[in-house]
Amino acid sequence: MSTRMRVSVFLVLVSGIATVTAWYALDQYRSVRAARDRDPQVSQMPQAQPISGPRVVFRHTGLDNRYGLVAMVALGDPTGPRSFTDVPCDRVAAGDSGASCLVAHAGVVTRFEAQELGPDWQVERTYPLPGVPSRTRVSPDGTRVATTSFVTGHSYMSVGFSTATEVRETGGGQSWGNLEEFALVLDEKRVEPVDRNVWGVTFRDDRRFYATVSTGGRTWLVEGDLEDRTLTSVGEDGECPSLSPDGTRLAFKVDVEPGDGREWSLAVLDLDTGRRTDLGDGPRGVDDQVAWLDDDTLLYGLPRAGQPGVSDVWSLPVRSGAEPDLFIEEAWSPTVVRPAAPS
Amino acid sequence: MYLSLRDRPSSAQPAQHGSEVSPPRRAGRVVVTLGMVSLLTDISSESVAAILPLYLTAVVGLSAVAYGLIDGLYQGVSALVRLASGWFADRTDRPKWVAFAGYGLSAVARVFLLFASGAASISAVVAADRIGKGIRTAPRDSMISSATPTEHLGRAFGVHRMLDTIGAALGPLIAFGILVLIPDGFSVVLAVSLAFAVVGVALLGLLAPDQRAQPRPEDGAAPDPFRWSDLGNPRLRPLLLLAGGLALLTVGDGFVYLALLDRGGFAATWFPMLFVGTNIAYLVLAVPVGRLADRVGRARVLVAGHLVLAAAYVCASVPNSTWVATLGTVALLGAFYAATDGVIAALAGRLVPVRARTSGIAAAQTVVALSRMASSFGFGVLWFALGPSAALLLVAGLLLAAVLVAATQLGRLGLDRVVA
C-alpha cells in the first residue's frame, strides 16, 4: 500500500469508529435519560413518609427516577409499597436512630464520602473517604459506625491495593482510626504482617465486633476489641462476617473456587462450638455482606444478570441445601431495623 | 506538536555515527507516531482504570477487594512476557509487529470487557491487558532507539513519554466527563475506551514506519542473529546492577501518597489528585530532562533522579505537612520519573549490540520492575515497624548513600561513554 492509501484507510477507519461510538453514546444517553424519567415500577407509598415500625432499609436499584435512593419497606410486607427517602447511597446501614451512608460523587475528581444521617434522613456529618465505598455497619445501640473503602491508585510501575476500615463514634465523637493498626493475633500468635487488610465489620456491642483480615493470600474471621485495640482470629477462610441477632453465629462469604476464579458462597460459624455449616448449594457468586432477617434467615444482594446496575435482595434459610427466595426486588445493601419497644 | 520537536540543533554536534543515523525527519516521525499510539492507548487504558473500581462495586456489585487481590497476581506474569517479547522482536527483527501484537491484545481485551460481568472474567480481561502491555513496551522503545541519533535519544524518549503521559492524564478526564453527561454510562466509557484502543492499533499498523534495529543489507543476506550472550554483555551488566540496585530503594508511589494522607496535609477527598499531579509534573519535565540527559550524560541523570526521589521522601515526611510539602512531593516524584523512565530505555538500547536491542531494553525494564516490587514489599515491613515518616526518612538516607556511591563509580562503569 502506498502511504497515501494508508492515510486514507486510516482516516476512513477513524471516522467510522467515531461515528459508531458517537451513535452508541447518544443511544445510551437517550435510553438512560428515558429510564431515569420513569416512575418506579414497584409500588410506592402514597406519601413520602418514613416507616417507623419494624422495617427493611435498602438502596433502591430500579432504573427509574428513584435510582440509588435509600428506600424502606415494612418488615411484615417486604413486597409491599416502599417508602423513598431523598438520600442517594451506594452502601447504607441503618439503625433506629440514624444511618450510615457511603456515596461516590463522580466528577473530574471523584469524591467519596461517608455520611451520618439522623433519624429524619438529614445529613448530619460527612467524612471524606480515601476510596471507593465498600462496606458499612452501625452498632446495635447506634453509637458506633464502621466504614470500609477501597484505596486504589495507579501510576507508572506501581499497583496499589488496600482497604481502609475505620470505626468512629457517632455524633462527632472519637475515632479509632484504621483497624490495620490494631494488634493482630492469628491462631493465638501475635503477628505483624505487612500485607494485612481489614474489612467488613459487624458489631456485637459498642466495644466488640467481628471483621475480615487478609494476609498472605488467606482470609481470617477475627474478633475485635475497640478498647484493647486488638483483632483475634476466631476462624479461617471467610469474609465479611455478619453476627446473628441472638449473637451466637457468624454468617460470612467463602471463596469456593480459590485460585484464578473467584466464586463466593455462604457459610455460618457457631461461635460457641466452632461448628461450621456450609450453605454451598444455594447462592453462588454472592459478593455482599449478608444481613440477618431473623435468627434463621439470611438476606443478601445479588446483581441481576443482563441488567447492569440492577440488583435484588434474596433470602436464604440457614441450613445446608436450602434454596434462596427473592425477597425484595430492585434492592441492594439491606438492613433490618427493629425499633426497641417504647418503655 | 510535530513542529515543536524539530527545534534547532541545540549543541550543533555533527552526527558521529554516520551509518547509524537516519534522516532526522524520519526519526521524528517514528517518535511522534509511536507517541501518538501510546497517547491513544493510554487514554483507552487509563479511562477504564479510573472507573473500574467504581464500576465493579457500584454496577457489577463485586467487592473491590475481589478485583484488587487478583490484579496484583499478574505483575510477575507481565515481567516474564516482557523478556519473551524482547527476545522474539530481536530474533525476527520485527519490533513493529511484535509491538502491534501487544497493542492488539489489549484492544481485544477491551471488547471482552464490554461483556464481562464476573470477578473471574473481568480479572482475565485485566490480565490480557497487562500481558499486552508487557509485550509491547520493549519493542516500542527499541523502535524509538533505532530511529533516533544517539545524541538526541534522551529528548526522543522525553517526547514519547510526554505524549504517553498526556494520554494517561486525559483518560480519566474523558471517563468522568462521560459519567457526568450520562449518569452511570459505564458502558459508554468502555465503548469509548475500545474506540481509542482500535484507533491506536490502526495508527501503529498503518502509519508507523517498519523500523528495524538493523539496516537490511542490499543483497538480502540475513543480519546477525540475536544471541543470549549479548545480554551478558559487559556494558549492559553495570546498568542492570545500577538500575536494579537503586530500584531496590524505590518504594511505590502508593506508599508515599498514603504517608502524605497519614500526615494529614490534605483531605482524603484529594487523594486521587496526587496521581494526576505526579503525571502532570512528569509530562512537563519529560522533554527538558531528556534533553539534559543528552547533554550531561544519561547515567548521570539516572543517578541524580534518585537524589530527587530521596528529596521527595524527605518532603513527604515533613511533620505537620502542608500543601506546599504535598505539592513538592508530587512535583519531585514527577521529576524522578522524567529522569529515569525513558532514560533507562535510552541507555539500555545503546549498551547492547544492535541485534539485541529489544532484549536489552526488556531486561533493564524487567530488572527495575522486579526490584521495585521487592522493595515495596520490604518497605511495607518498615512502615509497620517504624511508622510512615521514619520509614521514608530511612529509605531517603539509604538512597542518598547509594547515590553517592553510584556517582563516584559512574566514571568507572563507563555507562556514558557511548554518548560522547
PDB file of N, CA and C in Angstrom, chain A residues 6-7 10 13 17 21 24-25 28-29 32-33 36 67 91 104 107-111 128 132 135 150-157 159 161 163 194 196 199 253 262 264 287 303 308-309 332, chain B residues 46 53-54 57 59-66 68-71 75 164 173 176 181-184 187-188 191-192 195 198-199 202-203 206-207 253 269 271 273 275 337 341 372 380-381 384:
ATOM      1  N   ARG A   6      -2.559   4.330   2.759  1.00  0.00           N
ATOM      2  CA  ARG A   6      -2.623   4.026   4.192  1.00  0.00           C
ATOM      3  C   ARG A   6      -3.306   5.150   4.957  1.00  0.00           C
ATOM      4  N   VAL A   7      -2.923   6.372   4.615  1.00  0.00           N
ATOM      5  CA  VAL A   7      -3.529   7.514   5.309  1.00  0.00           C
ATOM      6  C   VAL A   7      -5.032   7.522   5.072  1.00  0.00           C
ATOM      7  N   PHE A  10      -6.692   4.840   7.072  1.00  0.00           N
ATOM      8  CA  PHE A  10      -6.705   5.233   8.484  1.00  0.00           C
ATOM      9  C   PHE A  10      -7.819   6.248   8.756  1.00  0.00           C
ATOM     10  N   LEU A  13     -11.187   4.674   8.650  1.00  0.00           N
ATOM     11  CA  LEU A  13     -11.370   3.863   9.857  1.00  0.00           C
ATOM     12  C   LEU A  13     -11.723   4.741  11.067  1.00  0.00           C
ATOM     13  N   ILE A  17     -15.134   4.583  13.182  1.00  0.00           N
ATOM     14  CA  ILE A  17     -15.164   4.276  14.619  1.00  0.00           C
ATOM     15  C   ILE A  17     -15.807   5.419  15.403  1.00  0.00           C
ATOM     16  N   THR A  21     -19.147   4.976  17.633  1.00  0.00           N
ATOM     17  CA  THR A  21     -19.069   5.253  19.065  1.00  0.00           C
ATOM     18  C   THR A  21     -20.013   6.379  19.465  1.00  0.00           C
ATOM     19  N   TYR A  24     -23.529   5.124  19.511  1.00  0.00           N
ATOM     20  CA  TYR A  24     -23.770   4.298  20.699  1.00  0.00           C
ATOM     21  C   TYR A  24     -23.947   5.173  21.940  1.00  0.00           C
ATOM     22  N   ALA A  25     -23.062   6.184  22.060  1.00  0.00           N
ATOM     23  CA  ALA A  25     -23.122   7.070  23.220  1.00  0.00           C
ATOM     24  C   ALA A  25     -24.457   7.809  23.266  1.00  0.00           C
ATOM     25  N   GLN A  28     -27.239   5.431  24.231  1.00  0.00           N
ATOM     26  CA  GLN A  28     -27.203   5.158  25.661  1.00  0.00           C
ATOM     27  C   GLN A  28     -27.732   6.356  26.451  1.00  0.00           C
ATOM     28  N   TYR A  29     -27.317   7.556  26.007  1.00  0.00           N
ATOM     29  CA  TYR A  29     -27.740   8.780  26.662  1.00  0.00           C
ATOM     30  C   TYR A  29     -29.268   8.846  26.672  1.00  0.00           C
ATOM     31  N   VAL A  32     -30.807   6.014  28.893  1.00  0.00           N
ATOM     32  CA  VAL A  32     -30.612   6.278  30.318  1.00  0.00           C
ATOM     33  C   VAL A  32     -31.553   7.398  30.764  1.00  0.00           C
ATOM     34  N   ARG A  33     -31.612   8.467  29.945  1.00  0.00           N
ATOM     35  CA  ARG A  33     -32.489   9.589  30.284  1.00  0.00           C
ATOM     36  C   ARG A  33     -33.946   9.136  30.365  1.00  0.00           C
ATOM     37  N   ARG A  36     -34.482   7.174  33.463  1.00  0.00           N
ATOM     38  CA  ARG A  36     -34.420   7.974  34.682  1.00  0.00           C
ATOM     39  C   ARG A  36     -35.590   8.943  34.827  1.00  0.00           C
ATOM     40  N   TYR A  67     -33.610   5.895  41.246  1.00  0.00           N
ATOM     41  CA  TYR A  67     -32.437   5.011  41.242  1.00  0.00           C
ATOM     42  C   TYR A  67     -31.399   5.450  42.273  1.00  0.00           C
ATOM     43  N   ARG A  91     -23.839   2.423  49.554  1.00  0.00           N
ATOM     44  CA  ARG A  91     -23.984   1.421  50.608  1.00  0.00           C
ATOM     45  C   ARG A  91     -24.692   2.115  51.754  1.00  0.00           C
ATOM     46  N   ALA A 104     -20.381   7.862  46.371  1.00  0.00           N
ATOM     47  CA  ALA A 104     -19.353   8.389  45.474  1.00  0.00           C
ATOM     48  C   ALA A 104     -19.959   9.498  44.642  1.00  0.00           C
ATOM     49  N   GLY A 107     -17.048  12.707  39.229  1.00  0.00           N
ATOM     50  CA  GLY A 107     -16.752  14.003  38.635  1.00  0.00           C
ATOM     51  C   GLY A 107     -15.342  13.966  38.134  1.00  0.00           C
ATOM     52  N   VAL A 108     -14.858  15.115  37.676  1.00  0.00           N
ATOM     53  CA  VAL A 108     -13.484  15.145  37.189  1.00  0.00           C
ATOM     54  C   VAL A 108     -12.549  14.645  38.286  1.00  0.00           C
ATOM     55  N   VAL A 109     -12.803  15.107  39.520  1.00  0.00           N
ATOM     56  CA  VAL A 109     -12.190  14.460  40.668  1.00  0.00           C
ATOM     57  C   VAL A 109     -13.325  13.759  41.396  1.00  0.00           C
ATOM     58  N   THR A 110     -13.336  12.427  41.371  1.00  0.00           N
ATOM     59  CA  THR A 110     -14.409  11.713  42.047  1.00  0.00           C
ATOM     60  C   THR A 110     -14.186  11.782  43.544  1.00  0.00           C
ATOM     61  N   ARG A 111     -15.232  12.173  44.274  1.00  0.00           N
ATOM     62  CA  ARG A 111     -15.108  12.274  45.722  1.00  0.00           C
ATOM     63  C   ARG A 111     -15.903  11.158  46.376  1.00  0.00           C
ATOM     64  N   PRO A 128     -14.676  12.536  54.561  1.00  0.00           N
ATOM     65  CA  PRO A 128     -14.136  12.095  53.263  1.00  0.00           C
ATOM     66  C   PRO A 128     -13.591  10.678  53.375  1.00  0.00           C
ATOM     67  N   VAL A 132     -13.123   4.008  47.017  1.00  0.00           N
ATOM     68  CA  VAL A 132     -14.457   3.546  46.657  1.00  0.00           C
ATOM     69  C   VAL A 132     -15.159   2.875  47.845  1.00  0.00           C
ATOM     70  N   ARG A 135     -18.081  -1.264  52.413  1.00  0.00           N
ATOM     71  CA  ARG A 135     -18.978  -1.807  53.454  1.00  0.00           C
ATOM     72  C   ARG A 135     -19.241  -0.753  54.517  1.00  0.00           C
ATOM     73  N   PHE A 150     -12.068   1.300  49.574  1.00  0.00           N
ATOM     74  CA  PHE A 150     -11.063   0.608  48.801  1.00  0.00           C
ATOM     75  C   PHE A 150     -10.130   1.663  48.235  1.00  0.00           C
ATOM     76  N   VAL A 151      -8.896   1.670  48.712  1.00  0.00           N
ATOM     77  CA  VAL A 151      -7.947   2.689  48.268  1.00  0.00           C
ATOM     78  C   VAL A 151      -7.254   2.176  47.023  1.00  0.00           C
ATOM     79  N   THR A 152      -7.354   2.906  45.956  1.00  0.00           N
ATOM     80  CA  THR A 152      -6.717   2.423  44.734  1.00  0.00           C
ATOM     81  C   THR A 152      -6.011   3.566  44.054  1.00  0.00           C
ATOM     82  N   GLY A 153      -4.971   3.235  43.342  1.00  0.00           N
ATOM     83  CA  GLY A 153      -4.290   4.259  42.599  1.00  0.00           C
ATOM     84  C   GLY A 153      -3.419   3.601  41.579  1.00  0.00           C
ATOM     85  N   HIS A 154      -3.124   4.328  40.546  1.00  0.00           N
ATOM     86  CA  HIS A 154      -2.277   3.714  39.544  1.00  0.00           C
ATOM     87  C   HIS A 154      -1.328   4.767  39.030  1.00  0.00           C
ATOM     88  N   SER A 155      -0.160   4.320  38.662  1.00  0.00           N
ATOM     89  CA  SER A 155       0.820   5.224  38.104  1.00  0.00           C
ATOM     90  C   SER A 155       1.845   4.326  37.457  1.00  0.00           C
ATOM     91  N   TYR A 156       2.878   4.896  36.962  1.00  0.00           N
ATOM     92  CA  TYR A 156       3.892   4.073  36.335  1.00  0.00           C
ATOM     93  C   TYR A 156       4.436   3.045  37.297  1.00  0.00           C
ATOM     94  N   MET A 157       4.409   1.788  36.913  1.00  0.00           N
ATOM     95  CA  MET A 157       5.087   0.723  37.650  1.00  0.00           C
ATOM     96  C   MET A 157       4.643   0.562  39.087  1.00  0.00           C
ATOM     97  N   VAL A 159       1.270  -0.681  41.457  1.00  0.00           N
ATOM     98  CA  VAL A 159      -0.121  -1.070  41.596  1.00  0.00           C
ATOM     99  C   VAL A 159      -0.444  -1.010  43.060  1.00  0.00           C
ATOM    100  N   PHE A 161      -3.210  -1.631  46.096  1.00  0.00           N
ATOM    101  CA  PHE A 161      -4.489  -2.140  46.520  1.00  0.00           C
ATOM    102  C   PHE A 161      -4.497  -2.175  48.027  1.00  0.00           C
ATOM    103  N   THR A 163      -7.413  -1.820  51.592  1.00  0.00           N
ATOM    104  CA  THR A 163      -8.685  -1.389  52.141  1.00  0.00           C
ATOM    105  C   THR A 163      -8.395  -0.493  53.323  1.00  0.00           C
ATOM    106  N   VAL A 194       2.861  -7.451  56.774  1.00  0.00           N
ATOM    107  CA  VAL A 194       2.897  -6.196  56.052  1.00  0.00           C
ATOM    108  C   VAL A 194       1.657  -6.013  55.207  1.00  0.00           C
ATOM    109  N   ARG A 196      -1.414  -6.825  55.459  1.00  0.00           N
ATOM    110  CA  ARG A 196      -2.731  -7.066  56.059  1.00  0.00           C
ATOM    111  C   ARG A 196      -3.757  -6.065  55.530  1.00  0.00           C
ATOM    112  N   TRP A 199     -11.499  -5.657  56.530  1.00  0.00           N
ATOM    113  CA  TRP A 199     -12.740  -5.112  56.008  1.00  0.00           C
ATOM    114  C   TRP A 199     -13.951  -5.846  56.574  1.00  0.00           C
ATOM    115  N   LYS A 253     -19.023 -14.928  53.799  1.00  0.00           N
ATOM    116  CA  LYS A 253     -18.752 -15.396  52.436  1.00  0.00           C
ATOM    117  C   LYS A 253     -17.559 -16.341  52.472  1.00  0.00           C
ATOM    118  N   ARG A 262     -13.004 -16.586  41.130  1.00  0.00           N
ATOM    119  CA  ARG A 262     -13.479 -16.328  42.476  1.00  0.00           C
ATOM    120  C   ARG A 262     -14.975 -16.507  42.455  1.00  0.00           C
ATOM    121  N   TRP A 264     -18.117 -16.943  45.259  1.00  0.00           N
ATOM    122  CA  TRP A 264     -18.419 -16.998  46.681  1.00  0.00           C
ATOM    123  C   TRP A 264     -19.689 -17.770  46.975  1.00  0.00           C
ATOM    124  N   ASP A 287     -21.591 -11.644  46.528  1.00  0.00           N
ATOM    125  CA  ASP A 287     -20.487 -10.794  46.945  1.00  0.00           C
ATOM    126  C   ASP A 287     -21.055  -9.625  47.726  1.00  0.00           C
ATOM    127  N   PRO A 303     -26.466  -9.065  42.050  1.00  0.00           N
ATOM    128  CA  PRO A 303     -26.705  -8.314  40.814  1.00  0.00           C
ATOM    129  C   PRO A 303     -27.588  -9.120  39.869  1.00  0.00           C
ATOM    130  N   PRO A 308     -27.201  -4.435  33.959  1.00  0.00           N
ATOM    131  CA  PRO A 308     -26.178  -3.787  34.768  1.00  0.00           C
ATOM    132  C   PRO A 308     -26.791  -2.708  35.648  1.00  0.00           C
ATOM    133  N   GLY A 309     -26.379  -2.681  36.886  1.00  0.00           N
ATOM    134  CA  GLY A 309     -26.862  -1.651  37.795  1.00  0.00           C
ATOM    135  C   GLY A 309     -28.057  -2.096  38.618  1.00  0.00           C
ATOM    136  N   TRP A 332     -30.677  -3.358  47.205  1.00  0.00           N
ATOM    137  CA  TRP A 332     -29.279  -3.661  47.500  1.00  0.00           C
ATOM    138  C   TRP A 332     -28.968  -3.150  48.886  1.00  0.00           C
TER     139      TRP A 332
ATOM    140  N   GLU B  46      -6.275   4.128  30.716  1.00  0.00           N
ATOM    141  CA  GLU B  46      -6.454   4.905  31.949  1.00  0.00           C
ATOM    142  C   GLU B  46      -7.905   5.317  32.163  1.00  0.00           C
ATOM    143  N   PRO B  53     -12.793   0.424  39.544  1.00  0.00           N
ATOM    144  CA  PRO B  53     -13.230   0.117  40.906  1.00  0.00           C
ATOM    145  C   PRO B  53     -14.682   0.538  41.151  1.00  0.00           C
ATOM    146  N   LEU B  54     -15.030   1.713  40.643  1.00  0.00           N
ATOM    147  CA  LEU B  54     -16.385   2.245  40.805  1.00  0.00           C
ATOM    148  C   LEU B  54     -17.384   1.364  40.057  1.00  0.00           C
ATOM    149  N   THR B  57     -17.861  -2.064  41.858  1.00  0.00           N
ATOM    150  CA  THR B  57     -18.602  -2.055  43.113  1.00  0.00           C
ATOM    151  C   THR B  57     -20.017  -1.524  42.919  1.00  0.00           C
ATOM    152  N   VAL B  59     -21.844  -1.037  39.957  1.00  0.00           N
ATOM    153  CA  VAL B  59     -22.682  -1.583  38.898  1.00  0.00           C
ATOM    154  C   VAL B  59     -22.661  -3.106  38.877  1.00  0.00           C
ATOM    155  N   VAL B  60     -21.468  -3.683  38.804  1.00  0.00           N
ATOM    156  CA  VAL B  60     -21.389  -5.143  38.744  1.00  0.00           C
ATOM    157  C   VAL B  60     -21.720  -5.743  40.121  1.00  0.00           C
ATOM    158  N   GLY B  61     -21.459  -4.969  41.179  1.00  0.00           N
ATOM    159  CA  GLY B  61     -21.830  -5.427  42.513  1.00  0.00           C
ATOM    160  C   GLY B  61     -20.785  -6.297  43.193  1.00  0.00           C
ATOM    161  N   LEU B  62     -19.568  -6.264  42.696  1.00  0.00           N
ATOM    162  CA  LEU B  62     -18.491  -7.036  43.329  1.00  0.00           C
ATOM    163  C   LEU B  62     -17.866  -6.211  44.437  1.00  0.00           C
ATOM    164  N   SER B  63     -17.261  -6.880  45.406  1.00  0.00           N
ATOM    165  CA  SER B  63     -16.443  -6.105  46.323  1.00  0.00           C
ATOM    166  C   SER B  63     -15.145  -5.813  45.592  1.00  0.00           C
ATOM    167  N   ALA B  64     -14.690  -4.574  45.719  1.00  0.00           N
ATOM    168  CA  ALA B  64     -13.463  -4.192  45.038  1.00  0.00           C
ATOM    169  C   ALA B  64     -12.307  -5.060  45.511  1.00  0.00           C
ATOM    170  N   VAL B  65     -12.433  -5.578  46.709  1.00  0.00           N
ATOM    171  CA  VAL B  65     -11.391  -6.443  47.255  1.00  0.00           C
ATOM    172  C   VAL B  65     -11.132  -7.624  46.315  1.00  0.00           C
ATOM    173  N   ALA B  66     -12.203  -8.172  45.762  1.00  0.00           N
ATOM    174  CA  ALA B  66     -12.081  -9.325  44.881  1.00  0.00           C
ATOM    175  C   ALA B  66     -11.204  -8.990  43.691  1.00  0.00           C
ATOM    176  N   GLY B  68      -9.083  -6.330  43.398  1.00  0.00           N
ATOM    177  CA  GLY B  68      -7.762  -5.850  43.783  1.00  0.00           C
ATOM    178  C   GLY B  68      -6.784  -6.975  44.077  1.00  0.00           C
ATOM    179  N   LEU B  69      -7.254  -8.006  44.775  1.00  0.00           N
ATOM    180  CA  LEU B  69      -6.362  -9.094  45.132  1.00  0.00           C
ATOM    181  C   LEU B  69      -5.878  -9.831  43.899  1.00  0.00           C
ATOM    182  N   ILE B  70      -6.794 -10.036  42.948  1.00  0.00           N
ATOM    183  CA  ILE B  70      -6.439 -10.769  41.735  1.00  0.00           C
ATOM    184  C   ILE B  70      -5.478  -9.949  40.891  1.00  0.00           C
ATOM    185  N   ASP B  71      -5.766  -8.663  40.814  1.00  0.00           N
ATOM    186  CA  ASP B  71      -4.976  -7.773  39.978  1.00  0.00           C
ATOM    187  C   ASP B  71      -3.483  -7.867  40.284  1.00  0.00           C
ATOM    188  N   GLN B  75       1.331  -9.235  38.064  1.00  0.00           N
ATOM    189  CA  GLN B  75       2.522  -8.408  37.885  1.00  0.00           C
ATOM    190  C   GLN B  75       3.721  -9.240  37.441  1.00  0.00           C
ATOM    191  N   ASP B 164       2.722  10.028  25.890  1.00  0.00           N
ATOM    192  CA  ASP B 164       2.180   8.907  26.638  1.00  0.00           C
ATOM    193  C   ASP B 164       1.448   9.387  27.901  1.00  0.00           C
ATOM    194  N   LEU B 173     -10.053  12.010  32.716  1.00  0.00           N
ATOM    195  CA  LEU B 173     -10.893  13.187  32.475  1.00  0.00           C
ATOM    196  C   LEU B 173     -12.030  12.836  31.524  1.00  0.00           C
ATOM    197  N   PHE B 176     -14.611  10.479  33.300  1.00  0.00           N
ATOM    198  CA  PHE B 176     -15.534  11.110  34.235  1.00  0.00           C
ATOM    199  C   PHE B 176     -16.386  12.165  33.555  1.00  0.00           C
ATOM    200  N   LEU B 181     -22.044  13.426  32.022  1.00  0.00           N
ATOM    201  CA  LEU B 181     -23.072  13.639  30.994  1.00  0.00           C
ATOM    202  C   LEU B 181     -24.113  12.534  30.999  1.00  0.00           C
ATOM    203  N   ILE B 182     -23.645  11.304  31.129  1.00  0.00           N
ATOM    204  CA  ILE B 182     -24.558  10.163  31.103  1.00  0.00           C
ATOM    205  C   ILE B 182     -24.465   9.462  32.449  1.00  0.00           C
ATOM    206  N   PRO B 183     -25.456   9.642  33.315  1.00  0.00           N
ATOM    207  CA  PRO B 183     -25.368   9.018  34.633  1.00  0.00           C
ATOM    208  C   PRO B 183     -25.181   7.507  34.496  1.00  0.00           C
ATOM    209  N   ASP B 184     -24.202   6.987  35.188  1.00  0.00           N
ATOM    210  CA  ASP B 184     -23.906   5.550  35.138  1.00  0.00           C
ATOM    211  C   ASP B 184     -23.654   5.053  33.726  1.00  0.00           C
ATOM    212  N   SER B 187     -20.944   1.739  30.320  1.00  0.00           N
ATOM    213  CA  SER B 187     -20.759   1.029  29.062  1.00  0.00           C
ATOM    214  C   SER B 187     -20.278   1.985  27.971  1.00  0.00           C
ATOM    215  N   VAL B 188     -20.678   3.254  28.065  1.00  0.00           N
ATOM    216  CA  VAL B 188     -20.197   4.235  27.085  1.00  0.00           C
ATOM    217  C   VAL B 188     -18.698   4.467  27.281  1.00  0.00           C
ATOM    218  N   ALA B 191     -16.967   1.604  25.732  1.00  0.00           N
ATOM    219  CA  ALA B 191     -17.012   1.687  24.270  1.00  0.00           C
ATOM    220  C   ALA B 191     -16.024   2.734  23.755  1.00  0.00           C
ATOM    221  N   VAL B 192     -15.997   3.887  24.425  1.00  0.00           N
ATOM    222  CA  VAL B 192     -15.064   4.944  24.007  1.00  0.00           C
ATOM    223  C   VAL B 192     -13.617   4.467  24.180  1.00  0.00           C
ATOM    224  N   ALA B 195     -12.776   2.303  21.359  1.00  0.00           N
ATOM    225  CA  ALA B 195     -12.566   3.085  20.143  1.00  0.00           C
ATOM    226  C   ALA B 195     -11.142   3.662  20.116  1.00  0.00           C
ATOM    227  N   VAL B 198      -8.593   0.884  19.392  1.00  0.00           N
ATOM    228  CA  VAL B 198      -8.583   0.437  17.996  1.00  0.00           C
ATOM    229  C   VAL B 198      -7.896   1.472  17.113  1.00  0.00           C
ATOM    230  N   VAL B 199      -8.186   2.755  17.342  1.00  0.00           N
ATOM    231  CA  VAL B 199      -7.539   3.802  16.536  1.00  0.00           C
ATOM    232  C   VAL B 199      -6.023   3.765  16.774  1.00  0.00           C
ATOM    233  N   ALA B 202      -4.600   0.861  14.855  1.00  0.00           N
ATOM    234  CA  ALA B 202      -4.634   1.154  13.421  1.00  0.00           C
ATOM    235  C   ALA B 202      -3.532   2.141  13.052  1.00  0.00           C
ATOM    236  N   LEU B 203      -3.327   3.135  13.907  1.00  0.00           N
ATOM    237  CA  LEU B 203      -2.279   4.128  13.638  1.00  0.00           C
ATOM    238  C   LEU B 203      -0.913   3.446  13.577  1.00  0.00           C
ATOM    239  N   LEU B 206      -0.889   0.999  10.347  1.00  0.00           N
ATOM    240  CA  LEU B 206      -0.951   1.617   9.024  1.00  0.00           C
ATOM    241  C   LEU B 206       0.111   2.683   8.808  1.00  0.00           C
ATOM    242  N   LEU B 207       0.401   3.468   9.825  1.00  0.00           N
ATOM    243  CA  LEU B 207       1.210   4.660   9.583  1.00  0.00           C
ATOM    244  C   LEU B 207       2.586   4.674  10.240  1.00  0.00           C
ATOM    245  N   ASP B 253       4.745   4.563  44.706  1.00  0.00           N
ATOM    246  CA  ASP B 253       4.122   5.874  44.909  1.00  0.00           C
ATOM    247  C   ASP B 253       2.964   5.788  45.888  1.00  0.00           C
ATOM    248  N   THR B 269     -10.374  13.422  50.269  1.00  0.00           N
ATOM    249  CA  THR B 269     -11.047  13.742  49.017  1.00  0.00           C
ATOM    250  C   THR B 269     -10.054  13.992  47.889  1.00  0.00           C
ATOM    251  N   PHE B 271      -7.176  12.718  47.488  1.00  0.00           N
ATOM    252  CA  PHE B 271      -6.246  11.621  47.262  1.00  0.00           C
ATOM    253  C   PHE B 271      -6.018  11.306  45.779  1.00  0.00           C
ATOM    254  N   MET B 273      -6.119  13.113  43.304  1.00  0.00           N
ATOM    255  CA  MET B 273      -5.415  14.182  42.598  1.00  0.00           C
ATOM    256  C   MET B 273      -3.894  14.025  42.669  1.00  0.00           C
ATOM    257  N   PHE B 275      -2.173  11.374  42.034  1.00  0.00           N
ATOM    258  CA  PHE B 275      -1.743  10.647  40.840  1.00  0.00           C
ATOM    259  C   PHE B 275      -1.727  11.588  39.635  1.00  0.00           C
ATOM    260  N   TYR B 337      10.429  10.413  37.750  1.00  0.00           N
ATOM    261  CA  TYR B 337      10.035   9.597  36.593  1.00  0.00           C
ATOM    262  C   TYR B 337      10.639  10.147  35.304  1.00  0.00           C
ATOM    263  N   ASP B 341      12.507   6.995  33.762  1.00  0.00           N
ATOM    264  CA  ASP B 341      11.712   6.076  32.957  1.00  0.00           C
ATOM    265  C   ASP B 341      12.232   5.922  31.521  1.00  0.00           C
ATOM    266  N   ARG B 372      11.585  -3.081  42.107  1.00  0.00           N
ATOM    267  CA  ARG B 372      10.636  -2.170  42.769  1.00  0.00           C
ATOM    268  C   ARG B 372       9.553  -2.942  43.500  1.00  0.00           C
ATOM    269  N   GLY B 380       6.944  -2.201  53.141  1.00  0.00           N
ATOM    270  CA  GLY B 380       5.779  -2.481  53.968  1.00  0.00           C
ATOM    271  C   GLY B 380       6.189  -2.880  55.378  1.00  0.00           C
ATOM    272  N   VAL B 381       7.221  -3.698  55.470  1.00  0.00           N
ATOM    273  CA  VAL B 381       7.726  -4.136  56.776  1.00  0.00           C
ATOM    274  C   VAL B 381       8.185  -2.920  57.583  1.00  0.00           C
ATOM    275  N   PHE B 384       5.330  -0.743  59.010  1.00  0.00           N
ATOM    276  CA  PHE B 384       4.697  -1.224  60.229  1.00  0.00           C
ATOM    277  C   PHE B 384       5.636  -1.159  61.427  1.00  0.00           C
TER     278      PHE B 384
END
